[in-house]
Short mmCIF file of C-alpha atoms in Angstrom, two decimals:
data_model
loop_
_atom_site.label_atom_id
_atom_site.label_comp_id
_atom_site.label_asym_id
_atom_site.label_seq_id
_atom_site.Cartn_x
_atom_site.Cartn_y
_atom_site.Cartn_z
CA MET A 1 9.53 67.95 34.46
CA VAL A 2 12.83 66.04 34.11
CA ILE A 3 14.40 68.94 32.20
CA ASP A 4 13.23 71.40 34.86
CA LYS A 5 14.74 69.25 37.62
CA LEU A 6 18.01 68.98 35.72
CA LYS A 7 18.17 72.75 35.28
CA GLU A 8 17.28 73.30 38.94
CA GLY A 9 20.00 70.87 40.02
CA GLU A 10 22.56 72.56 37.78
CA PHE A 11 21.60 75.96 39.21
CA LEU A 12 21.90 74.67 42.78
CA TYR A 13 25.29 73.19 41.93
CA THR A 14 26.56 76.54 40.64
CA GLU A 15 25.29 78.14 43.84
CA GLY A 16 27.34 75.65 45.87
CA ARG A 17 24.24 73.95 47.27
CA LEU A 18 25.58 70.49 46.61
CA GLU A 19 23.23 68.34 48.69
CA GLU A 20 20.20 70.06 47.19
CA ALA A 21 21.63 69.63 43.69
CA GLU A 22 22.23 65.95 44.37
CA SER A 23 18.61 65.57 45.53
CA CYS A 24 17.36 67.13 42.28
CA PHE A 25 19.45 64.79 40.18
CA LEU A 26 18.34 61.77 42.22
CA SER A 27 14.71 62.76 41.69
CA VAL A 28 15.39 62.82 37.95
CA ILE A 29 16.74 59.28 38.15
CA GLU A 30 13.67 58.17 40.10
CA GLU A 31 11.57 59.43 37.21
CA ASP A 32 13.94 58.34 34.43
CA SER A 33 16.31 55.57 35.51
CA LYS A 34 18.28 55.83 32.25
CA ASN A 35 19.06 59.55 32.42
CA LYS A 36 22.76 59.77 31.54
CA ILE A 37 22.90 63.50 32.33
CA ALA A 38 21.60 63.06 35.87
CA TYR A 39 24.06 60.23 36.56
CA ASN A 40 26.92 62.34 35.24
CA ASN A 41 25.83 65.36 37.27
CA ILE A 42 25.62 63.33 40.49
CA GLY A 43 29.15 62.16 39.72
CA VAL A 44 30.29 65.77 39.45
CA VAL A 45 28.58 66.62 42.75
CA ALA A 46 30.13 63.58 44.44
CA TYR A 47 33.57 64.55 43.17
CA ARG A 48 33.13 68.08 44.47
CA MET A 49 32.10 66.60 47.84
CA ASN A 50 35.31 64.52 47.72
CA ASP A 51 33.45 61.20 47.45
CA ILE A 52 35.67 59.73 44.77
CA GLU A 53 34.23 56.22 44.79
CA LYS A 54 30.68 57.52 44.41
CA ALA A 55 31.80 59.83 41.60
CA LEU A 56 33.41 56.91 39.75
CA ASP A 57 30.25 54.82 40.16
CA TYR A 58 27.97 57.54 38.81
CA PHE A 59 30.22 58.34 35.84
CA ALA A 60 30.20 54.61 35.05
CA MET A 61 26.39 54.52 35.28
CA SER A 62 26.18 57.44 32.90
CA LEU A 63 28.45 55.66 30.44
CA LYS A 64 26.43 52.46 30.81
CA GLU A 65 23.45 54.39 29.43
CA ASP A 66 25.51 55.99 26.66
CA PRO A 67 29.11 54.80 26.17
CA TYR A 68 29.77 57.80 23.91
CA PHE A 69 28.47 60.51 26.27
CA GLU A 70 31.28 63.03 26.02
CA ASP A 71 30.66 64.81 29.35
CA ALA A 72 30.89 61.56 31.32
CA ILE A 73 33.94 60.40 29.35
CA THR A 74 35.70 63.69 30.06
CA ASN A 75 34.75 63.70 33.74
CA LEU A 76 35.82 60.10 34.24
CA PHE A 77 39.10 60.71 32.43
CA ASP A 78 39.80 63.82 34.52
CA LEU A 79 39.03 61.95 37.74
CA LEU A 80 41.26 59.03 36.79
CA ARG A 81 44.04 61.46 35.86
CA VAL A 82 43.77 63.12 39.29
CA LEU A 83 43.97 59.66 40.87
CA GLY A 84 47.16 58.95 38.92
CA TYR A 85 45.80 56.66 36.21
CA SER A 86 47.17 58.64 33.27
CA HIS A 87 48.70 56.63 30.47
#
């Protein structure tokens, strides 16, 4: 069920249905509070909705579950670069 919800959320995201995608990813987290993919995906949705602080929080939660999760590392790095934290 978690995998189905993740796929549904990713599909909704690609369709531009951001709030619905976010709801799918949140339902995954309700079922699996350690799901690094769902946290990362909510971060991506939040960034697209221009909620930078929320995006940062969710990328950090994803990395808390797996500090080596490449998607979250890349997304966090890209967000920090956009914010001017490139060194």
